[in-house]
Amino acid sequence: MTKAAELAKWGEVSTNGQVSGRRNLIINGTGIINQRGSNTTINTYGPDRWRSYGGPGSFTFSSGATAGAGEGDTYAIKFQRPVGNTVTNAMGIAQGLESANSKHLAGKTVTFSFRVRRGADWNVDINFNVYAGTGTDQNPVGMTNLASQFAGSVTAGNLTTSWQTITATGTIAADRTQVSVAIAWTPTGTAGANEYIEFREFQLEEGSQATNFEHRSVGEELTLCQRYYHEQGNYPPSPNSGYEGFFVGASFAATGVRGVMHLPTTMRTTPTFSTSGNFVLLGGSADAVSAIALADGGGNPAVALNVSTGSTTAGEAFELRSNNDQDARVQFDAEL
């Protein structure tokens, strides 16, 4: 028995000779991870690792368990134009691979595949591209020397309200250092109540044929996503929403408390930091929280936060947590 036949016996090589394990270079191909929730702002991230681009325009960019029976985990990524909207600028969604995960594709044949269906009022073509550039870890639709490596389209007349699989194959140029995938469209007229497009099972893999979609566990998919973005206080939903604890720290000055948060995984780079909602410091003699800032992200995945408050005594211990039943979130962003 040949080595390939032996591996195939154990399910490690597909019938066309491609490796079946860890084939898919796309992260969150069905949108099962969505730490940010629904998004309505163009040129920002929606479901994890997926970025909208183009516009401006009105839309809701989301994901959920809407795909229906027979569709694996049933999750799908959805882009919907609101009923009555008349803005018709081109827009789309994209995902970029970081350079460390792209360079081995230079000079290689790759296959891009996905499943798609439209809402009853969707009436425009979709165009898809596998792009590549020569920069390092750049915006997936703004890479240095951005160029389409291969492309395809599905006309409005060939899109249906049932799921269908689309595949395309091409070669990445030998000088490319970063790869991305993108799907775009140009709305027309006035949007109906069901003007939306849904996608699932995005896959980019080496080889000249599309293989079955590589399903990863939810836990593994979440860890892959958290390399690029982590939000605490929102995902996964807490059964006691509003009482999220973030860290235990101590005051270091009359108006400041410092604590360390341990992130679930090492992020791609030192993250940027933001917050939303209402926080409180419990313990000691602290006043209400007035600001929270990233003091040191260089220890990633352990990062230090400074909390500004009205009055403390040096050395007092505090817990940073949400204020009563108010929503509070901290966000760490290391996306491309």
mmCIF file of C-alpha atoms in Angstrom:
data_model
loop_
_atom_site.group_PDB
_atom_site.id
_atom_site.type_symbol
_atom_site.label_atom_id
_atom_site.label_comp_id
_atom_site.label_asym_id
_atom_site.label_seq_id
_atom_site.Cartn_x
_atom_site.Cartn_y
_atom_site.Cartn_z
ATOM 1 C CA MET A 1 0.000 0.000 0.000
ATOM 2 C CA THR A 2 1.369 3.414 -0.963
ATOM 3 C CA LYS A 3 1.766 6.135 1.657
ATOM 4 C CA ALA A 4 -0.989 8.203 -0.017
ATOM 5 C CA ALA A 5 -3.322 5.205 0.003
ATOM 6 C CA GLU A 6 -2.525 4.516 3.643
ATOM 7 C CA LEU A 7 -3.270 8.104 4.622
ATOM 8 C CA ALA A 8 -6.447 8.089 2.545
ATOM 9 C CA LYS A 9 -7.552 4.981 4.436
ATOM 10 C CA TRP A 10 -7.472 7.043 7.625
ATOM 11 C CA GLY A 11 -9.208 10.016 6.056
ATOM 12 C CA GLU A 12 -6.148 12.247 5.929
ATOM 13 C CA VAL A 13 -5.999 12.633 2.144
ATOM 14 C CA SER A 14 -8.969 13.287 -0.112
ATOM 15 C CA THR A 15 -9.591 11.372 -3.328
ATOM 16 C CA ASN A 16 -7.869 14.093 -5.390
ATOM 17 C CA GLY A 17 -4.705 13.854 -3.297
ATOM 18 C CA GLN A 18 -5.223 17.001 -1.224
ATOM 19 C CA VAL A 19 -4.663 16.906 2.517
ATOM 20 C CA SER A 20 -8.042 16.834 4.262
ATOM 21 C CA GLY A 21 -6.982 18.160 7.677
ATOM 22 C CA ARG A 22 -6.474 21.896 8.237
ATOM 23 C CA ARG A 23 -7.115 22.685 4.593
ATOM 24 C CA ASN A 24 -9.192 25.831 4.985
ATOM 25 C CA LEU A 25 -7.262 29.107 5.233
ATOM 26 C CA ILE A 26 -10.449 31.092 5.848
ATOM 27 C CA ILE A 27 -11.408 31.655 9.488
ATOM 28 C CA ASN A 28 -15.065 31.632 10.554
ATOM 29 C CA GLY A 29 -16.295 30.518 7.156
ATOM 30 C CA THR A 30 -19.934 30.223 8.261
ATOM 31 C CA GLY A 31 -20.076 33.213 10.621
ATOM 32 C CA ILE A 32 -20.668 31.057 13.689
ATOM 33 C CA ILE A 33 -18.484 33.468 15.713
ATOM 34 C CA ASN A 34 -19.797 37.034 15.906
ATOM 35 C CA GLN A 35 -18.407 38.847 18.937
ATOM 36 C CA ARG A 36 -19.418 42.324 17.708
ATOM 37 C CA GLY A 37 -23.047 41.559 16.845
ATOM 38 C CA SER A 38 -24.878 43.201 13.921
ATOM 39 C CA ASN A 39 -22.927 45.882 12.066
ATOM 40 C CA THR A 40 -24.252 48.833 10.040
ATOM 41 C CA THR A 41 -21.029 50.791 9.390
ATOM 42 C CA ILE A 42 -19.217 50.376 6.081
ATOM 43 C CA ASN A 43 -15.485 49.580 6.029
ATOM 44 C CA THR A 44 -15.545 47.977 9.482
ATOM 45 C CA TYR A 45 -15.675 44.415 10.770
ATOM 46 C CA GLY A 46 -18.938 42.535 11.314
ATOM 47 C CA PRO A 47 -18.984 38.768 11.977
ATOM 48 C CA ASP A 48 -15.488 37.841 13.103
ATOM 49 C CA ARG A 49 -12.747 38.227 10.465
ATOM 50 C CA TRP A 50 -15.220 39.601 7.869
ATOM 51 C CA ARG A 51 -14.946 43.254 6.850
ATOM 52 C CA SER A 52 -17.383 45.295 4.772
ATOM 53 C CA TYR A 53 -16.008 47.686 2.144
ATOM 54 C CA GLY A 54 -17.128 50.178 -0.484
ATOM 55 C CA GLY A 55 -20.213 52.317 -0.045
ATOM 56 C CA PRO A 56 -21.354 54.444 1.581
ATOM 57 C CA GLY A 57 -24.689 52.703 1.921
ATOM 58 C CA SER A 58 -27.264 51.431 4.368
ATOM 59 C CA PHE A 59 -27.165 47.777 5.381
ATOM 60 C CA THR A 60 -27.146 45.257 8.213
ATOM 61 C CA PHE A 61 -24.164 42.907 8.250
ATOM 62 C CA SER A 62 -24.801 39.971 10.573
ATOM 63 C CA SER A 63 -24.709 36.217 11.050
ATOM 64 C CA GLY A 64 -26.950 33.640 12.662
ATOM 65 C CA ALA A 65 -28.340 30.118 12.597
ATOM 66 C CA THR A 66 -30.540 30.787 9.573
ATOM 67 C CA ALA A 67 -29.216 28.385 6.944
ATOM 68 C CA GLY A 68 -31.770 25.652 7.619
ATOM 69 C CA ALA A 69 -31.760 21.873 7.753
ATOM 70 C CA GLY A 70 -29.051 20.008 5.875
ATOM 71 C CA GLU A 71 -26.552 22.874 6.138
ATOM 72 C CA GLY A 72 -24.140 21.614 8.767
ATOM 73 C CA ASP A 73 -23.965 24.022 11.700
ATOM 74 C CA THR A 74 -26.798 26.036 10.003
ATOM 75 C CA TYR A 75 -24.944 29.367 10.419
ATOM 76 C CA ALA A 76 -24.723 31.886 7.601
ATOM 77 C CA ILE A 77 -23.308 35.362 7.017
ATOM 78 C CA LYS A 78 -26.014 37.799 5.923
ATOM 79 C CA PHE A 79 -25.800 41.210 4.238
ATOM 80 C CA GLN A 80 -29.162 42.967 3.953
ATOM 81 C CA ARG A 81 -30.200 46.287 2.446
ATOM 82 C CA PRO A 82 -33.042 47.933 4.441
ATOM 83 C CA VAL A 83 -36.453 48.139 2.831
ATOM 84 C CA GLY A 84 -37.018 51.395 0.965
ATOM 85 C CA ASN A 85 -33.306 52.256 0.703
ATOM 86 C CA THR A 86 -32.236 53.870 -2.585
ATOM 87 C CA VAL A 87 -28.440 54.197 -2.140
ATOM 88 C CA THR A 88 -26.726 52.257 -4.926
ATOM 89 C CA ASN A 89 -22.976 52.441 -4.279
ATOM 90 C CA ALA A 90 -20.900 49.301 -4.829
ATOM 91 C CA MET A 91 -20.041 47.389 -1.658
ATOM 92 C CA GLY A 92 -18.982 43.984 -0.479
ATOM 93 C CA ILE A 93 -17.327 41.846 2.193
ATOM 94 C CA ALA A 94 -13.749 40.587 2.445
ATOM 95 C CA GLN A 95 -11.403 38.580 4.608
ATOM 96 C CA GLY A 96 -7.634 38.972 4.583
ATOM 97 C CA LEU A 97 -5.071 36.377 5.526
ATOM 98 C CA GLU A 98 -2.132 37.703 7.473
ATOM 99 C CA SER A 99 1.166 37.480 5.639
ATOM 100 C CA ALA A 100 2.486 34.596 7.746
ATOM 101 C CA ASN A 101 -0.447 32.523 6.473
ATOM 102 C CA SER A 102 -0.169 33.777 2.879
ATOM 103 C CA LYS A 103 3.460 33.518 1.809
ATOM 104 C CA HIS A 104 3.418 29.760 1.289
ATOM 105 C CA LEU A 105 0.707 30.278 -1.364
ATOM 106 C CA ALA A 106 3.010 32.251 -3.681
ATOM 107 C CA GLY A 107 3.231 30.451 -7.005
ATOM 108 C CA LYS A 108 0.638 27.856 -5.903
ATOM 109 C CA THR A 109 -2.704 26.844 -7.391
ATOM 110 C CA VAL A 110 -5.556 27.508 -4.975
ATOM 111 C CA THR A 111 -9.311 26.945 -5.001
ATOM 112 C CA PHE A 112 -11.923 29.288 -3.545
ATOM 113 C CA SER A 113 -15.402 27.952 -2.770
ATOM 114 C CA PHE A 114 -18.515 29.056 -0.907
ATOM 115 C CA ARG A 115 -22.241 28.491 -0.672
ATOM 116 C CA VAL A 116 -24.691 31.289 -1.445
ATOM 117 C CA ARG A 117 -28.396 32.034 -1.633
ATOM 118 C CA ARG A 118 -30.396 35.235 -2.122
ATOM 119 C CA GLY A 119 -33.471 36.742 -0.564
ATOM 120 C CA ALA A 120 -36.575 36.994 -2.725
ATOM 121 C CA ASP A 121 -35.941 40.700 -3.526
ATOM 122 C CA TRP A 122 -32.211 40.431 -4.343
ATOM 123 C CA ASN A 123 -31.750 41.236 -8.052
ATOM 124 C CA VAL A 124 -28.068 42.031 -8.693
ATOM 125 C CA ASP A 125 -24.993 40.046 -9.733
ATOM 126 C CA ILE A 126 -22.239 39.163 -7.276
ATOM 127 C CA ASN A 127 -18.558 39.262 -8.241
ATOM 128 C CA PHE A 128 -15.826 37.478 -6.320
ATOM 129 C CA ASN A 129 -12.054 37.847 -6.351
ATOM 130 C CA VAL A 130 -9.031 36.251 -4.783
ATOM 131 C CA TYR A 131 -6.677 39.188 -4.354
ATOM 132 C CA ALA A 132 -2.993 39.307 -3.445
ATOM 133 C CA GLY A 133 -0.533 42.052 -2.602
ATOM 134 C CA THR A 134 3.112 42.552 -1.749
ATOM 135 C CA GLY A 135 2.818 44.219 1.669
ATOM 136 C CA THR A 136 2.667 42.795 5.171
ATOM 137 C CA ASP A 137 -0.544 42.366 7.199
ATOM 138 C CA GLN A 138 -2.483 45.092 5.406
ATOM 139 C CA ASN A 139 -6.148 45.962 4.915
ATOM 140 C CA PRO A 140 -7.539 43.085 2.794
ATOM 141 C CA VAL A 141 -8.862 45.477 0.115
ATOM 142 C CA GLY A 142 -6.013 47.992 0.352
ATOM 143 C CA MET A 143 -2.852 45.904 0.043
ATOM 144 C CA THR A 144 0.280 47.238 -1.636
ATOM 145 C CA ASN A 145 0.178 46.315 -5.349
ATOM 146 C CA LEU A 146 -3.289 44.854 -4.875
ATOM 147 C CA ALA A 147 -4.188 42.673 -7.863
ATOM 148 C CA SER A 148 -6.841 40.072 -8.577
ATOM 149 C CA GLN A 149 -5.276 36.633 -8.994
ATOM 150 C CA PHE A 150 -8.497 35.152 -10.338
ATOM 151 C CA ALA A 151 -12.157 36.134 -10.296
ATOM 152 C CA GLY A 152 -15.673 35.012 -11.084
ATOM 153 C CA SER A 153 -19.273 36.121 -10.951
ATOM 154 C CA VAL A 154 -22.790 34.805 -10.475
ATOM 155 C CA THR A 155 -25.502 36.674 -12.326
ATOM 156 C CA ALA A 156 -28.689 37.686 -10.567
ATOM 157 C CA GLY A 157 -30.602 35.265 -12.775
ATOM 158 C CA ASN A 158 -28.456 32.352 -11.605
ATOM 159 C CA LEU A 159 -28.787 33.171 -7.922
ATOM 160 C CA THR A 160 -31.702 31.407 -6.249
ATOM 161 C CA THR A 161 -33.360 31.289 -2.854
ATOM 162 C CA SER A 162 -31.850 27.814 -2.388
ATOM 163 C CA TRP A 163 -28.241 27.135 -1.446
ATOM 164 C CA GLN A 164 -25.743 26.485 -4.229
ATOM 165 C CA THR A 165 -21.977 25.989 -4.224
ATOM 166 C CA ILE A 166 -19.643 28.236 -6.226
ATOM 167 C CA THR A 167 -16.018 27.305 -6.938
ATOM 168 C CA ALA A 168 -13.118 28.908 -8.799
ATOM 169 C CA THR A 169 -9.450 27.985 -9.198
ATOM 170 C CA GLY A 170 -6.381 30.048 -10.053
ATOM 171 C CA THR A 171 -2.707 30.631 -9.278
ATOM 172 C CA ILE A 172 -1.186 33.125 -6.839
ATOM 173 C CA ALA A 173 1.668 35.126 -8.386
ATOM 174 C CA ALA A 174 5.125 34.162 -7.188
ATOM 175 C CA ASP A 175 5.932 37.601 -5.709
ATOM 176 C CA ARG A 176 2.816 37.870 -3.489
ATOM 177 C CA THR A 177 3.098 38.108 0.298
ATOM 178 C CA GLN A 178 -0.536 38.537 1.347
ATOM 179 C CA VAL A 179 -3.824 37.064 0.091
ATOM 180 C CA SER A 180 -7.461 38.021 0.607
ATOM 181 C CA VAL A 181 -10.886 37.001 -0.672
ATOM 182 C CA ALA A 182 -13.693 39.427 -1.503
ATOM 183 C CA ILE A 183 -17.254 39.407 -2.809
ATOM 184 C CA ALA A 184 -18.864 42.571 -4.187
ATOM 185 C CA TRP A 185 -22.121 43.786 -5.719
ATOM 186 C CA THR A 186 -23.818 47.030 -6.766
ATOM 187 C CA PRO A 187 -27.404 47.553 -5.547
ATOM 188 C CA THR A 188 -30.005 49.054 -7.858
ATOM 189 C CA GLY A 189 -33.355 50.779 -7.402
ATOM 190 C CA THR A 190 -35.321 50.712 -4.176
ATOM 191 C CA ALA A 191 -34.736 47.862 -1.735
ATOM 192 C CA GLY A 192 -37.520 45.418 -1.026
ATOM 193 C CA ALA A 193 -38.219 43.754 2.307
ATOM 194 C CA ASN A 194 -36.101 40.702 1.431
ATOM 195 C CA GLU A 195 -33.151 42.234 -0.384
ATOM 196 C CA TYR A 196 -30.352 40.237 1.163
ATOM 197 C CA ILE A 197 -27.587 37.825 0.254
ATOM 198 C CA GLU A 198 -26.349 34.991 2.493
ATOM 199 C CA PHE A 199 -23.058 33.081 2.433
ATOM 200 C CA ARG A 200 -21.641 30.081 4.255
ATOM 201 C CA GLU A 201 -18.814 27.557 3.995
ATOM 202 C CA PHE A 202 -16.220 29.958 2.629
ATOM 203 C CA GLN A 203 -13.075 27.953 1.921
ATOM 204 C CA LEU A 204 -9.688 28.800 0.421
ATOM 205 C CA GLU A 205 -7.350 25.841 -0.015
ATOM 206 C CA GLU A 206 -4.338 24.688 -1.949
ATOM 207 C CA GLY A 207 -5.042 22.543 -4.979
ATOM 208 C CA SER A 208 -7.090 22.575 -8.149
ATOM 209 C CA GLN A 209 -10.340 21.166 -6.756
ATOM 210 C CA ALA A 210 -12.739 22.179 -4.001
ATOM 211 C CA THR A 211 -12.985 19.639 -1.192
ATOM 212 C CA ASN A 212 -15.684 19.292 1.427
ATOM 213 C CA PHE A 213 -15.898 22.254 3.789
ATOM 214 C CA GLU A 214 -13.603 21.846 6.770
ATOM 215 C CA HIS A 215 -15.771 22.103 9.883
ATOM 216 C CA ARG A 216 -13.856 23.109 12.990
ATOM 217 C CA SER A 217 -15.289 22.975 16.502
ATOM 218 C CA VAL A 218 -16.893 26.164 17.822
ATOM 219 C CA GLY A 219 -14.200 26.403 20.500
ATOM 220 C CA GLU A 220 -11.386 26.180 17.963
ATOM 221 C CA GLU A 221 -13.059 28.687 15.649
ATOM 222 C CA LEU A 222 -13.489 31.118 18.566
ATOM 223 C CA THR A 223 -9.817 30.815 19.520
ATOM 224 C CA LEU A 224 -8.760 31.506 15.926
ATOM 225 C CA CYS A 225 -10.991 34.597 15.868
ATOM 226 C CA GLN A 226 -9.722 35.851 19.231
ATOM 227 C CA ARG A 227 -6.232 36.124 17.792
ATOM 228 C CA TYR A 228 -7.639 39.146 15.908
ATOM 229 C CA TYR A 229 -10.409 40.432 18.187
ATOM 230 C CA HIS A 230 -11.556 39.789 21.736
ATOM 231 C CA GLU A 231 -14.574 41.301 23.428
ATOM 232 C CA GLN A 232 -15.385 40.563 27.039
ATOM 233 C CA GLY A 233 -18.778 41.295 28.521
ATOM 234 C CA ASN A 234 -20.633 40.347 25.349
ATOM 235 C CA TYR A 235 -19.478 36.996 23.956
ATOM 236 C CA PRO A 236 -20.372 34.427 25.014
ATOM 237 C CA PRO A 237 -23.489 35.946 26.608
ATOM 238 C CA SER A 238 -23.335 35.852 30.393
ATOM 239 C CA PRO A 239 -26.275 34.312 32.275
ATOM 240 C CA ASN A 240 -25.895 37.206 34.747
ATOM 241 C CA SER A 241 -25.552 39.973 32.180
ATOM 242 C CA GLY A 242 -24.567 43.252 33.777
ATOM 243 C CA TYR A 243 -22.336 41.757 36.516
ATOM 244 C CA GLU A 244 -19.252 41.001 34.461
ATOM 245 C CA GLY A 245 -15.940 41.086 36.332
ATOM 246 C CA PHE A 246 -12.878 42.226 34.374
ATOM 247 C CA PHE A 247 -9.896 42.259 36.747
ATOM 248 C CA VAL A 248 -8.736 42.630 40.347
ATOM 249 C CA GLY A 249 -6.127 45.363 40.791
ATOM 250 C CA ALA A 250 -4.793 47.963 43.177
ATOM 251 C CA SER A 251 -4.614 51.741 43.338
ATOM 252 C CA PHE A 252 -1.221 53.207 42.465
ATOM 253 C CA ALA A 253 -2.064 56.902 42.817
ATOM 254 C CA ALA A 254 -4.707 59.171 44.301
ATOM 255 C CA THR A 255 -6.850 58.900 41.192
ATOM 256 C CA GLY A 256 -5.765 55.696 39.516
ATOM 257 C CA VAL A 257 -6.128 51.916 39.709
ATOM 258 C CA ARG A 258 -4.133 49.413 37.654
ATOM 259 C CA GLY A 259 -4.972 45.807 36.931
ATOM 260 C CA VAL A 260 -3.945 43.030 34.571
ATOM 261 C CA MET A 261 -6.303 41.183 32.235
ATOM 262 C CA HIS A 262 -5.299 37.827 30.801
ATOM 263 C CA LEU A 263 -6.618 37.470 27.261
ATOM 264 C CA PRO A 264 -7.815 34.040 26.084
ATOM 265 C CA THR A 265 -5.039 33.752 23.477
ATOM 266 C CA THR A 266 -2.063 35.694 22.183
ATOM 267 C CA MET A 267 -3.314 38.282 19.709
ATOM 268 C CA ARG A 268 -1.777 38.927 16.293
ATOM 269 C CA THR A 269 -0.111 42.135 17.500
ATOM 270 C CA THR A 270 -0.406 44.595 20.384
ATOM 271 C CA PRO A 271 -4.137 45.340 20.348
ATOM 272 C CA THR A 272 -5.917 48.649 20.393
ATOM 273 C CA PHE A 273 -8.328 49.033 23.284
ATOM 274 C CA SER A 274 -11.809 50.457 23.675
ATOM 275 C CA THR A 275 -14.754 50.211 26.055
ATOM 276 C CA SER A 276 -18.493 50.705 26.046
ATOM 277 C CA GLY A 277 -21.107 50.746 28.778
ATOM 278 C CA ASN A 278 -20.872 51.479 32.498
ATOM 279 C CA PHE A 279 -18.187 50.309 34.923
ATOM 280 C CA VAL A 280 -17.605 50.503 38.662
ATOM 281 C CA LEU A 281 -14.673 49.784 41.006
ATOM 282 C CA LEU A 282 -15.634 47.704 44.031
ATOM 283 C CA GLY A 283 -13.557 47.885 47.198
ATOM 284 C CA GLY A 284 -11.543 50.568 48.938
ATOM 285 C CA SER A 285 -12.792 54.124 48.660
ATOM 286 C CA ALA A 286 -12.985 54.622 44.893
ATOM 287 C CA ASP A 287 -15.392 56.998 43.215
ATOM 288 C CA ALA A 288 -17.093 56.199 39.905
ATOM 289 C CA VAL A 289 -14.903 55.161 36.960
ATOM 290 C CA SER A 290 -14.153 58.104 34.662
ATOM 291 C CA ALA A 291 -11.893 56.419 32.073
ATOM 292 C CA ILE A 292 -10.181 53.126 31.259
ATOM 293 C CA ALA A 293 -7.053 52.950 29.092
ATOM 294 C CA LEU A 294 -4.570 50.351 27.900
ATOM 295 C CA ALA A 295 -1.458 50.950 30.003
ATOM 296 C CA ASP A 296 0.710 48.206 28.526
ATOM 297 C CA GLY A 297 -0.307 45.833 25.760
ATOM 298 C CA GLY A 298 3.210 44.593 25.140
ATOM 299 C CA GLY A 299 2.782 41.660 27.503
ATOM 300 C CA ASN A 300 0.060 40.231 25.241
ATOM 301 C CA PRO A 301 -1.770 38.004 26.182
ATOM 302 C CA ALA A 302 -1.469 39.653 29.623
ATOM 303 C CA VAL A 303 -2.296 43.358 29.255
ATOM 304 C CA ALA A 304 -2.337 46.116 31.866
ATOM 305 C CA LEU A 305 -5.206 48.587 32.180
ATOM 306 C CA ASN A 306 -5.316 51.927 33.990
ATOM 307 C CA VAL A 307 -8.621 53.038 35.497
ATOM 308 C CA SER A 308 -9.101 56.711 36.339
ATOM 309 C CA THR A 309 -11.281 57.479 39.321
ATOM 310 C CA GLY A 310 -11.989 60.360 41.658
ATOM 311 C CA SER A 311 -10.188 59.421 44.838
ATOM 312 C CA THR A 312 -8.311 56.363 46.132
ATOM 313 C CA THR A 313 -5.669 55.505 48.678
ATOM 314 C CA ALA A 314 -2.485 53.968 47.300
ATOM 315 C CA GLY A 315 -2.373 50.213 47.799
ATOM 316 C CA GLU A 316 -6.120 49.643 48.095
ATOM 317 C CA ALA A 317 -7.471 46.613 46.250
ATOM 318 C CA PHE A 318 -10.315 46.898 43.740
ATOM 319 C CA GLU A 319 -12.343 44.844 41.312
ATOM 320 C CA LEU A 320 -13.319 46.379 37.983
ATOM 321 C CA ARG A 321 -16.762 45.190 36.986
ATOM 322 C CA SER A 322 -19.954 46.283 35.312
ATOM 323 C CA ASN A 323 -22.057 48.807 37.199
ATOM 324 C CA ASN A 324 -25.142 47.107 38.697
ATOM 325 C CA ASP A 325 -27.277 45.814 35.813
ATOM 326 C CA GLN A 326 -25.663 48.112 33.227
ATOM 327 C CA ASP A 327 -23.953 46.681 30.160
ATOM 328 C CA ALA A 328 -20.145 46.976 30.158
ATOM 329 C CA ARG A 329 -17.709 45.721 27.531
ATOM 330 C CA VAL A 330 -13.986 45.858 26.861
ATOM 331 C CA GLN A 331 -12.665 45.325 23.324
ATOM 332 C CA PHE A 332 -9.170 44.366 22.143
ATOM 333 C CA ASP A 333 -8.624 44.719 18.406
ATOM 334 C CA ALA A 334 -5.660 43.348 16.433
ATOM 335 C CA GLU A 335 -7.434 42.980 13.067
ATOM 336 C CA LEU A 336 -5.770 43.699 9.727
#
